Short mmCIF file of C-alpha atoms in Angstrom, two decimals:
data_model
loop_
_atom_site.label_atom_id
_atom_site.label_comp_id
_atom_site.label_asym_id
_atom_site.label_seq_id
_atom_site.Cartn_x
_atom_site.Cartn_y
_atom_site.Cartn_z
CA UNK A 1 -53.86 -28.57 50.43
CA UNK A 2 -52.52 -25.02 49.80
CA UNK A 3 -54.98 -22.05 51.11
CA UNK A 4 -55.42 -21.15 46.87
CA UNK A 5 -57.25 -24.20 46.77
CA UNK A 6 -59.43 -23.80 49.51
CA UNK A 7 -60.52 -20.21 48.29
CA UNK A 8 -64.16 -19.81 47.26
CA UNK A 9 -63.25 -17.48 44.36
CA UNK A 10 -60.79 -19.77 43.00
CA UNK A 11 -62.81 -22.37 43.54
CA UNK A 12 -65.85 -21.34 41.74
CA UNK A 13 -63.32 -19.83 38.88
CA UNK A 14 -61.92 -22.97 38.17
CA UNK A 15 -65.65 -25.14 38.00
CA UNK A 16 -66.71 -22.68 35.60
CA UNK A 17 -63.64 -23.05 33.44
CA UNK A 18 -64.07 -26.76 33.59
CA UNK A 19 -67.35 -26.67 32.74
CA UNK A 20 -66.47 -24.42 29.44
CA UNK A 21 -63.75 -26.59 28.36
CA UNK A 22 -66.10 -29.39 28.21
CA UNK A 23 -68.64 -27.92 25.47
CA UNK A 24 -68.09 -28.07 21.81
CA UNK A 25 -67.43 -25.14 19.90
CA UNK A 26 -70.24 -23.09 17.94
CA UNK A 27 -69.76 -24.25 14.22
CA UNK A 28 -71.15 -21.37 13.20
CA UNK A 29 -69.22 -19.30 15.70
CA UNK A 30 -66.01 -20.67 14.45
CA UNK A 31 -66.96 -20.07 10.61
CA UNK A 32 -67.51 -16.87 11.06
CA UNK A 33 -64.44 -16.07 13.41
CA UNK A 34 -62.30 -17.91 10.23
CA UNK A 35 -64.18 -15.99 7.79
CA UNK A 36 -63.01 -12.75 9.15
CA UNK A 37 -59.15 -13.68 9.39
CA UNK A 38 -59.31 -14.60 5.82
CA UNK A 39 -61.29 -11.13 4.94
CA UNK A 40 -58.23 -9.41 6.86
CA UNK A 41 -55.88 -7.64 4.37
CA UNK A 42 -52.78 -9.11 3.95
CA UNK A 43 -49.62 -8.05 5.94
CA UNK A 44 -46.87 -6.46 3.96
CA UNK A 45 -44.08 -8.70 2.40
CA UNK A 46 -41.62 -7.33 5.22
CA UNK A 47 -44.61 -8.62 7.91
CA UNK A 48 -44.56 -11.78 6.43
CA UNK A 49 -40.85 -12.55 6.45
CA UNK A 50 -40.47 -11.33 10.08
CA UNK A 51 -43.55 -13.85 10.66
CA UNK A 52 -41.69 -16.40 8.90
CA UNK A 53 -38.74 -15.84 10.82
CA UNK A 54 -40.53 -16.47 14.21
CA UNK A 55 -39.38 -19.54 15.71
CA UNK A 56 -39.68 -22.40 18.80
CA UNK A 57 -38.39 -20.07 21.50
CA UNK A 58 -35.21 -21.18 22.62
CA UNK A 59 -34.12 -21.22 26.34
CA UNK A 60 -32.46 -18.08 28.01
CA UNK A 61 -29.47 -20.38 28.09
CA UNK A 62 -29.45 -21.41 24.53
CA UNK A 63 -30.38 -17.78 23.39
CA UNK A 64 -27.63 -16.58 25.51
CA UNK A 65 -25.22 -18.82 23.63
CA UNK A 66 -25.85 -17.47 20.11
CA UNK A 67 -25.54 -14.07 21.17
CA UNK A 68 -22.17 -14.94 23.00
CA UNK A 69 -21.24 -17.02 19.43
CA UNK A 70 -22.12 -14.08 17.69
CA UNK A 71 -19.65 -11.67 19.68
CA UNK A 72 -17.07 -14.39 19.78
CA UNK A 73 -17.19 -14.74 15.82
CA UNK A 74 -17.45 -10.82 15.23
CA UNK A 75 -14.73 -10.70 17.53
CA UNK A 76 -12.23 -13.47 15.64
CA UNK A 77 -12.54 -12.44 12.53
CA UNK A 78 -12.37 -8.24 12.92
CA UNK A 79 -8.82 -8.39 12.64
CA UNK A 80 -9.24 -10.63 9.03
CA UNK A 81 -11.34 -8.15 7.15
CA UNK A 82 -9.31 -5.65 5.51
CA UNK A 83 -11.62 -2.56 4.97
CA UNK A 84 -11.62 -0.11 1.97
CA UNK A 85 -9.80 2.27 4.88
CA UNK A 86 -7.21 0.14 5.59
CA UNK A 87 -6.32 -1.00 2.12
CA UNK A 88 -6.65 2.56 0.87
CA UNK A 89 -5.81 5.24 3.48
CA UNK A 90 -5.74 7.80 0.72
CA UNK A 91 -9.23 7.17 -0.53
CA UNK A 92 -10.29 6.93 3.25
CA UNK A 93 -9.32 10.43 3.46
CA UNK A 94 -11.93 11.13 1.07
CA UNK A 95 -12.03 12.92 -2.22
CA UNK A 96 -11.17 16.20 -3.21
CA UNK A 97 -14.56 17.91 -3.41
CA UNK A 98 -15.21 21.48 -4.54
CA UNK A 99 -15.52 22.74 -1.30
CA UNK A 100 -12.32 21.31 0.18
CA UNK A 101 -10.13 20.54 -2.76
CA UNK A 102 -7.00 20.15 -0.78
CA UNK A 103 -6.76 16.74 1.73
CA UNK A 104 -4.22 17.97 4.05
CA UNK A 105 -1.04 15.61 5.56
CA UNK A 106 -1.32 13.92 8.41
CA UNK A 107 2.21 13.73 10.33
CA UNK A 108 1.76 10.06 12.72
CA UNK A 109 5.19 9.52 12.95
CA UNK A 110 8.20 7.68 10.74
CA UNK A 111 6.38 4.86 9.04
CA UNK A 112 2.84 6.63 9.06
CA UNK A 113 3.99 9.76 7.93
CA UNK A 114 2.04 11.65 4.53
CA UNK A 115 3.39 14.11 2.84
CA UNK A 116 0.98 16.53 0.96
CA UNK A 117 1.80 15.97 -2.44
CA UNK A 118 -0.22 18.38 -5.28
CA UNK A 119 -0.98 17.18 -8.80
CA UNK A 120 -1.75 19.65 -11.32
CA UNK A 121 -3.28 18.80 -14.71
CA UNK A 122 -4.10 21.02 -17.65
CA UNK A 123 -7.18 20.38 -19.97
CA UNK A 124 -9.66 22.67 -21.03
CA UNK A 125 -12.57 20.58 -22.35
CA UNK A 126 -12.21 17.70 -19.48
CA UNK A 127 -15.58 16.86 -17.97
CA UNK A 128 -13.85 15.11 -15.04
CA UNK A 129 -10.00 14.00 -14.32
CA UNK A 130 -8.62 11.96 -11.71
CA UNK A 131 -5.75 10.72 -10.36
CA UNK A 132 -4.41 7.38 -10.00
CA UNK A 133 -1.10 4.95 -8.97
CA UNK A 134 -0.55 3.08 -6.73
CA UNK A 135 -1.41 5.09 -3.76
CA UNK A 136 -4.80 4.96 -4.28
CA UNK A 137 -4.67 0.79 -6.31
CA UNK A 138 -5.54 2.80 -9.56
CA UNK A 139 -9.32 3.01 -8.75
CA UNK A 140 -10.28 5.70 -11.21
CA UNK A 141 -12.99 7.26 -9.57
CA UNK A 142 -10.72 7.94 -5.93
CA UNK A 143 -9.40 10.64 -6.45
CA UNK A 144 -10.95 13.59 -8.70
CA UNK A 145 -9.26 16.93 -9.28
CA UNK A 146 -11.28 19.80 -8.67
CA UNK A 147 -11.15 21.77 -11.93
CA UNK A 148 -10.10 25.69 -12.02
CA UNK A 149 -11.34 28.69 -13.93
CA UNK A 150 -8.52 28.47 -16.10
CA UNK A 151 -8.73 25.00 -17.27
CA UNK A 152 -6.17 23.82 -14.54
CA UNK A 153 -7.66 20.99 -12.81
CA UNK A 154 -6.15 20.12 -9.70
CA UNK A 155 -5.91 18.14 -5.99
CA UNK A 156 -3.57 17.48 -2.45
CA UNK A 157 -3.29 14.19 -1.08
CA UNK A 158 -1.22 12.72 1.32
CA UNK A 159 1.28 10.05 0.19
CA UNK A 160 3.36 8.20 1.56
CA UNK A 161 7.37 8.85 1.32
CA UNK A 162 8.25 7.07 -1.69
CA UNK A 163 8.49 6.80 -5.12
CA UNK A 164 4.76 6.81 -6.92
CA UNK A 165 3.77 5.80 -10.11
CA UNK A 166 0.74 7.52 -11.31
CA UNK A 167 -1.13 8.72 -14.47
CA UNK A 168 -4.50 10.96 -14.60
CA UNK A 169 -7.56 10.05 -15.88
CA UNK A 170 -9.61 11.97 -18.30
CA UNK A 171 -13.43 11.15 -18.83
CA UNK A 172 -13.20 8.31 -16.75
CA UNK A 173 -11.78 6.47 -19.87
CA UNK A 174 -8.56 7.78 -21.18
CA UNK A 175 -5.38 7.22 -19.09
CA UNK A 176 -2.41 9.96 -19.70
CA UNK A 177 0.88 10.56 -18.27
CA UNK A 178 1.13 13.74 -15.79
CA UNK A 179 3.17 15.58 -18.91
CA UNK A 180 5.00 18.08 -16.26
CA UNK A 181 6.56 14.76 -14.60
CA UNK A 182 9.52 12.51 -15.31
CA UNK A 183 7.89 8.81 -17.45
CA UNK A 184 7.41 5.43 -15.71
CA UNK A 185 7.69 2.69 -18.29
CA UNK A 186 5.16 -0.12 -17.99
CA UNK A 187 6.40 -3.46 -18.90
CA UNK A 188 3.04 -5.06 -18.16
CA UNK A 189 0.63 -3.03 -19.71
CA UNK A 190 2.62 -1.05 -21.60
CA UNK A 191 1.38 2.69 -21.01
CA UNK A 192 3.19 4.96 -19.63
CA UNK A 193 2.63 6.60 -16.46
CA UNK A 194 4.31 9.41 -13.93
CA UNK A 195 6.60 9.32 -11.33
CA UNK A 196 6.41 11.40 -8.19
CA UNK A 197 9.27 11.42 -5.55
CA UNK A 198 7.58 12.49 -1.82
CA UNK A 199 9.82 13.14 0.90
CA UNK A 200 9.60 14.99 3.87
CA UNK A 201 11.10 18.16 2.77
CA UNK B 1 -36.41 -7.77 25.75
CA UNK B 2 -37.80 -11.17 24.62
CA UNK B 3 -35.71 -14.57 23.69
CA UNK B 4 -36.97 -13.75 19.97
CA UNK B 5 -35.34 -10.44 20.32
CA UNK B 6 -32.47 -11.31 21.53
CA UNK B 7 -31.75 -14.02 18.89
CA UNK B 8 -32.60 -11.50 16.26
CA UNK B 9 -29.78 -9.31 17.62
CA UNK B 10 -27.74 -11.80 17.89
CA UNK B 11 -28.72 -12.94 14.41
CA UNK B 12 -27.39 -9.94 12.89
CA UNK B 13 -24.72 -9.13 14.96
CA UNK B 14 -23.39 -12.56 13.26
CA UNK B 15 -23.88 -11.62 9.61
CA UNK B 16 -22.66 -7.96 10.30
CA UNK B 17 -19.72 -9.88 11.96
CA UNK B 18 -18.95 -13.01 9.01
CA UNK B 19 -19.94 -11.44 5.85
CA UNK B 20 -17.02 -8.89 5.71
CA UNK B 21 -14.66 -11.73 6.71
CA UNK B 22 -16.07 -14.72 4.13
CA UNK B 23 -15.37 -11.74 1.39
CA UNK B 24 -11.82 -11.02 2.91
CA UNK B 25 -10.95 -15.06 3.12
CA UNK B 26 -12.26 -15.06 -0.60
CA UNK B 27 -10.50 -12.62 -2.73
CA UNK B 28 -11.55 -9.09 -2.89
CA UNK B 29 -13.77 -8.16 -5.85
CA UNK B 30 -12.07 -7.02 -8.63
CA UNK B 31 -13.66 -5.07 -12.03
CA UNK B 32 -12.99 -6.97 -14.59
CA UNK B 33 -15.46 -7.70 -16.95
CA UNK B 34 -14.60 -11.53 -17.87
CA UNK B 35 -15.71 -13.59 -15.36
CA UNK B 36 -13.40 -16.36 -16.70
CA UNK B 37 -10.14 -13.81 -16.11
CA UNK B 38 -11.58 -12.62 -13.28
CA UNK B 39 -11.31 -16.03 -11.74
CA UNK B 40 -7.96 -16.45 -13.06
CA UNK B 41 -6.46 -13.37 -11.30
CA UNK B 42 -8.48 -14.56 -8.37
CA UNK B 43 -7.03 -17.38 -8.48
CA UNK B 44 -3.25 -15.96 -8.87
CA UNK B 45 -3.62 -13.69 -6.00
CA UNK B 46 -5.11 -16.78 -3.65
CA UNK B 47 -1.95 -18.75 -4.90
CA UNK B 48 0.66 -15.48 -4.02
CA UNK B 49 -1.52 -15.18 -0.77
CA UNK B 50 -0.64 -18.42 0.08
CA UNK B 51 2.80 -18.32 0.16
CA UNK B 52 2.81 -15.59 2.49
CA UNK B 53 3.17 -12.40 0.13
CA UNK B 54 1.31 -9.08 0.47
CA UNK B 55 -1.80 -9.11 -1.35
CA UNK B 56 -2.26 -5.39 -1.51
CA UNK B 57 0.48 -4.54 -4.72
CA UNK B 58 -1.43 -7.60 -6.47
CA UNK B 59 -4.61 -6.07 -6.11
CA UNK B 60 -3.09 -3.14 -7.53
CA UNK B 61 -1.82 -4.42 -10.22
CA UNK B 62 -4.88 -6.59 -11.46
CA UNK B 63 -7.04 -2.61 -10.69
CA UNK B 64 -4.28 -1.14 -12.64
CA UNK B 65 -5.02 -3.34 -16.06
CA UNK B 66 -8.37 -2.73 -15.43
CA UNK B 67 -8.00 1.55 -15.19
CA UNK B 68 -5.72 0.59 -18.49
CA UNK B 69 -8.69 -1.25 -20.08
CA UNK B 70 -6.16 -4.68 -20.76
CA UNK B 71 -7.35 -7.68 -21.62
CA UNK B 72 -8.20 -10.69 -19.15
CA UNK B 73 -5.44 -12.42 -20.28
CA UNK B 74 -2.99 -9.65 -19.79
CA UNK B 75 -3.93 -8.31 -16.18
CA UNK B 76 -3.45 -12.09 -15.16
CA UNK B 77 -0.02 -12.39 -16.57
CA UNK B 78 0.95 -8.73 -14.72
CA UNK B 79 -0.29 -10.07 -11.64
CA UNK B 80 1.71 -13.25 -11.70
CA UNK B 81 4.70 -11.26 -12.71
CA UNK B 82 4.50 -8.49 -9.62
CA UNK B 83 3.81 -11.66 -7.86
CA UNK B 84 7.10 -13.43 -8.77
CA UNK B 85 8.96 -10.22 -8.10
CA UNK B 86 8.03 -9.59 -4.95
CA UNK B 87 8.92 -13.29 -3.81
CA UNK B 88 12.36 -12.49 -5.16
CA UNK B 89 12.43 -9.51 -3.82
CA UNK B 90 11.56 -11.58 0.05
CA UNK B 91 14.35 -13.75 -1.16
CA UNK B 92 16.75 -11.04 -1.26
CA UNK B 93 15.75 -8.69 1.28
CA UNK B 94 15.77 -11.13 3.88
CA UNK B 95 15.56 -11.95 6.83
CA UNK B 96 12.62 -10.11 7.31
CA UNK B 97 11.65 -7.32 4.89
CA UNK B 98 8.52 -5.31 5.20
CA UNK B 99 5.21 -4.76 2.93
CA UNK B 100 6.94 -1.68 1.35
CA UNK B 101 10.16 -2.69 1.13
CA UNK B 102 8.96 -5.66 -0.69
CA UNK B 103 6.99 -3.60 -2.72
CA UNK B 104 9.86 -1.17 -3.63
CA UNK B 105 12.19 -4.53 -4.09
CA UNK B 106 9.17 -5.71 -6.62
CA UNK B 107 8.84 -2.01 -8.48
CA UNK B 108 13.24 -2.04 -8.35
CA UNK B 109 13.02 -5.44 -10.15
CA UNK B 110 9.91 -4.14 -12.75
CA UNK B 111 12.45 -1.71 -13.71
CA UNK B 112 15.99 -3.33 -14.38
CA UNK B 113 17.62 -2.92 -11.04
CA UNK B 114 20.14 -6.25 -10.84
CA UNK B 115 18.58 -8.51 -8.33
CA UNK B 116 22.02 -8.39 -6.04
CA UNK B 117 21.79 -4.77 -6.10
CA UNK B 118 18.92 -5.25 -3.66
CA UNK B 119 20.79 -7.62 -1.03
CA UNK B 120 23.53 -4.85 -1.44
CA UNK B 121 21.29 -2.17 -0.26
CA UNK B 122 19.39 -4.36 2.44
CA UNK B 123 23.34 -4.75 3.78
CA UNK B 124 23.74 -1.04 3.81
CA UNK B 125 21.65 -0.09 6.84
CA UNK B 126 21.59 -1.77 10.14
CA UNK B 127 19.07 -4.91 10.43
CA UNK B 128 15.29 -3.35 10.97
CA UNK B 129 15.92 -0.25 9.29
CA UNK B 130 13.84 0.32 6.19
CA UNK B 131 15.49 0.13 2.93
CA UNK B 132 12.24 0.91 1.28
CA UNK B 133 13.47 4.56 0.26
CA UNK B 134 17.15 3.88 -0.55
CA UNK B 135 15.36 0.82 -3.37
CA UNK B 136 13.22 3.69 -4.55
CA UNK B 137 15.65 6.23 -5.43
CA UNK B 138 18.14 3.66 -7.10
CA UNK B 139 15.22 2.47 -9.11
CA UNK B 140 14.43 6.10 -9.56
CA UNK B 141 17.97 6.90 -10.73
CA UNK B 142 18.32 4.17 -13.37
CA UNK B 143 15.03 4.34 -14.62
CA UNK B 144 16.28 7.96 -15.17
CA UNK B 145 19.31 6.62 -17.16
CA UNK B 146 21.76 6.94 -14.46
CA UNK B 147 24.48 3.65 -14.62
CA UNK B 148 23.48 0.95 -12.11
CA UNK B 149 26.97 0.59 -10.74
CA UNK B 150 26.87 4.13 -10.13
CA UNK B 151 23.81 4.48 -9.02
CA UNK B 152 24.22 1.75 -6.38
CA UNK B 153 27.72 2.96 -5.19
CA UNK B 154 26.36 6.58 -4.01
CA UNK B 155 23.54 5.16 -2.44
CA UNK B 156 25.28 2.91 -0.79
CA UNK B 157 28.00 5.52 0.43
CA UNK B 158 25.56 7.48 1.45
CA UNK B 159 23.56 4.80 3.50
CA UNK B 160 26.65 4.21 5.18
CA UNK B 161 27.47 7.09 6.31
CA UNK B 162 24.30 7.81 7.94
CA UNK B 163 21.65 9.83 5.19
CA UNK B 164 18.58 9.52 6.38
CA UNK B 165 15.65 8.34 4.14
CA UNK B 166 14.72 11.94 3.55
CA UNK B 167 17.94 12.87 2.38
CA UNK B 168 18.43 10.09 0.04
CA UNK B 169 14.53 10.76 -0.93
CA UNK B 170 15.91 14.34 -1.60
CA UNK B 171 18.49 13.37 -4.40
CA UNK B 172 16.26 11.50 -6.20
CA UNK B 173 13.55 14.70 -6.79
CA UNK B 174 16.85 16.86 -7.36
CA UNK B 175 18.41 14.52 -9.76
CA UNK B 176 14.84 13.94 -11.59
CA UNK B 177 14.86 18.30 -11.74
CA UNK B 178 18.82 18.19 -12.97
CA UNK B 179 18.49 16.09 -15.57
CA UNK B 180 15.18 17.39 -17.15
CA UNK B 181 17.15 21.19 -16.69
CA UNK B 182 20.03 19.35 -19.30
CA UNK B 183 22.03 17.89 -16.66
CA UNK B 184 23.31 14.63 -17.51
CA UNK B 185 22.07 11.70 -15.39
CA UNK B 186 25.97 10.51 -14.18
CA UNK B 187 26.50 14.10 -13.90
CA UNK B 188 23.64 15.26 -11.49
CA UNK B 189 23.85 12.12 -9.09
CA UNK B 190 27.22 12.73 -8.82
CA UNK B 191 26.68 16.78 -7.93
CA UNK B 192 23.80 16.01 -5.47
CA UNK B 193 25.54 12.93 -3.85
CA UNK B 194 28.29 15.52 -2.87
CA UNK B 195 26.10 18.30 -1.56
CA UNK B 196 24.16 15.55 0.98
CA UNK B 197 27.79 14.39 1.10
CA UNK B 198 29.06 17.26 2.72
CA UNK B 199 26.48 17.58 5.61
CA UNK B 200 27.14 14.03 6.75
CA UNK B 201 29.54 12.86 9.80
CA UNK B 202 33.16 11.68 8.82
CA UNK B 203 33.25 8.20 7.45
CA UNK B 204 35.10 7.66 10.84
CA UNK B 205 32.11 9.31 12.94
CA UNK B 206 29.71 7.45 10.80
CA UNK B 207 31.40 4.13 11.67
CA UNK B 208 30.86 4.71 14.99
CA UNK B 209 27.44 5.63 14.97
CA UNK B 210 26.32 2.46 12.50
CA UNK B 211 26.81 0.03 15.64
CA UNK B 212 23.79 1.61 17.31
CA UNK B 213 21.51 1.18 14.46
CA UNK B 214 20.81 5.03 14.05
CA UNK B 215 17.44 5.36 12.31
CA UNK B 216 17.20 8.32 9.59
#
């Protein structure tokens, strides 16, 4: 027998827990104690689904495992998920804003390389105009022109070398050609767009 | 930090981690309105992504109908189109053309350029170097109304004899400025072809360099 056991303290600790465990429980004791839980206010929806989510612990081992899963999967598939960024590097430059209506080129080299490339559009009653081809997939809200005192409206991006096909956006509805620029025929939707030549200079 | 913690990290970590990915393996959501065309595009771009061709032009295409407010019906038919241009363009670019010079192949096919012109170009610069630009300005130059044979045959000289992409880039814009100044289209490639022309290497100093693969 261990020295724990043959301590007085302990001793006497553990006959008066004994004793306890062997009495029945106060009805009215445990009415009341139940009556005030269910008098408790609610916990918010959020407290409830975190509640909800509680479950059987798992073993440091087994917890250890979905966390490594977890990395393992994250780490897999990051290469498969094309972001917005990488589908769109012009739009991941960010739009034109009023502050900073030029985007400036970045030079990375050969097959990298963007060449700042302005568009200029005239319309005096435009609420809003925007550029599109197929630098930016045509998503009409990408690239907005910043719109001058004169009616000019007006953005820099960096492009690619290459030729573009593009057309402006008025309203966020009406798709024109860039009338200072050479036509693009459409076979498949049949409206015409711009073209835009970009080389390094 | 307690087990319950842990597995709540770990938790999330895995749906920050999967969700992008199950919306990358499916295909990227597009705006159209129809559900029913919606799934039909879907369903085109799966197919082209299956047989190994870039994605990316596709999805540009399908957004393009959709900036262009065409039908369902329409965007789906563009979008199998680019997609059966850019496998012949992979066809006859090979061995081993990349995204943009597929995509240039597709856009030089979209416009009229004679599918051999394109093997002629890929055979105009050394294996691995890009004929993305050289497609673009021939496309660039018939579109403008210059003759294909003509078109091909300066680009092709020049290619040869070592123009880089920037110069070839260059007679593109300067033929586009020619002709809308009242130059004809035969007329200005031919007057720009000569001025690049006459900063290049001999044809005999040229043929020496092409062994090497000289990139632009």
């Amino acid at each position: 027998m261990s020295d724990s056991m043959q301590d007085p303290v302990i001793s006497r600790v553990r006959e008066t827990l004994r004793s306890e465990s062997a009495t029945r429980p106060d009805p009215v004791a445990v009415a009341r104690t139940l009556q005030t839980v269910w008098a408790a206010p609610r916990p918010v929806w959020w407290r409830r689904a975190l509640d909800a989510w509680r479950m059987p612990a798992l073993s440091g081992l087994a917890t250890s495992a979905v966390a490594a899963a977890a990395l393992l999967v994250g780490f897999v598939t990051r290469g498969a998920v094309q972001t917005r960024d990488a589908l769109d590097p012009v739009a991941a430059a960010g739009p034109a804003t009023e502050e900073f209506p030029v985007q400036f080129a970045s030079y990375e080299g050969e097959e990298t390389a963007r060449i700042a490339t302005q568009f200029v559009f005239e319309h005096a009653t435009a609420q809003s105009v925007s550029v599109v081809g197929d630098f930016n997939a045509w998503e009409a809200d990408a690239l907005p022109l910043t719109r001058l005192p004169n009616g000019l409206w007006t953005v820099t991006v960096p492009l690619p070398p290459g030729r573009h096909v593009y057309a402006y956006v008025i309203d966020g509805t009406l798709v024109v050609a860039d009338p200072r620029a050479p036509k693009a025929g459409d076979a498949d939707y049949g409206r015409e767009g711009s073209v835009v030549m970009v080389f390094a200079r | 930090m307690n087990r319950h913690r842990v597995l709540f990290v770990a938790l999330v970590l895995a749906s920050v981690s999967v969700a992008p990915a199950l919306r990358a393996q499916g295909t990227p959501v597009l705006g159209i309105a129809d559900a029913r065309a919606r799934e039909a595009v879907e369903r085109e771009i799966a197919r082209a992504a299956d047989r190994g061709l870039p994605t990316r032009s596709l999805i540009a295409k399908a957004q393009e109908g959709v900036t262009k407010r065409a039908a369902g019906e329409r965007i789906r038919a563009a979008v199998a189109s680019q997609a059966r241009r850019l496998e012949q363009a992979r066809d006859l670019l090979a061995p081993s053309p990349s995204e943009a010079e597929l995509v240039a192949g597709a856009d030089a096919l979209a416009v009229g350029v004679p599918a051999p012109m394109l093997r002629q170009i890929r055979a105009a610069y050394p294996a691995g170097q890009s004929v993305a630009m050289p497609l673009d300005v021939l496309t660039e130059l018939i579109a403008r109304g210059v003759p294909a044979t003509h078109a091909l045959e300066q680009i092709t000289d020049l290619m040869k004899r070592g123009a880089s992409s920037a110069q070839i880039a260059g007679i593109g814009a300067s033929v586009q400025s020619d002709i809308a100044a009242g130059l004809t289209p035969d007329a200005a490639l031919e007057v720009r072809a000569r001025g690049v022309m006459s900063l290049l290497p001999s044809p005999a100093a040229a043929s020496a360099l092409a062994p090497s693969g000289r990139r632009p």
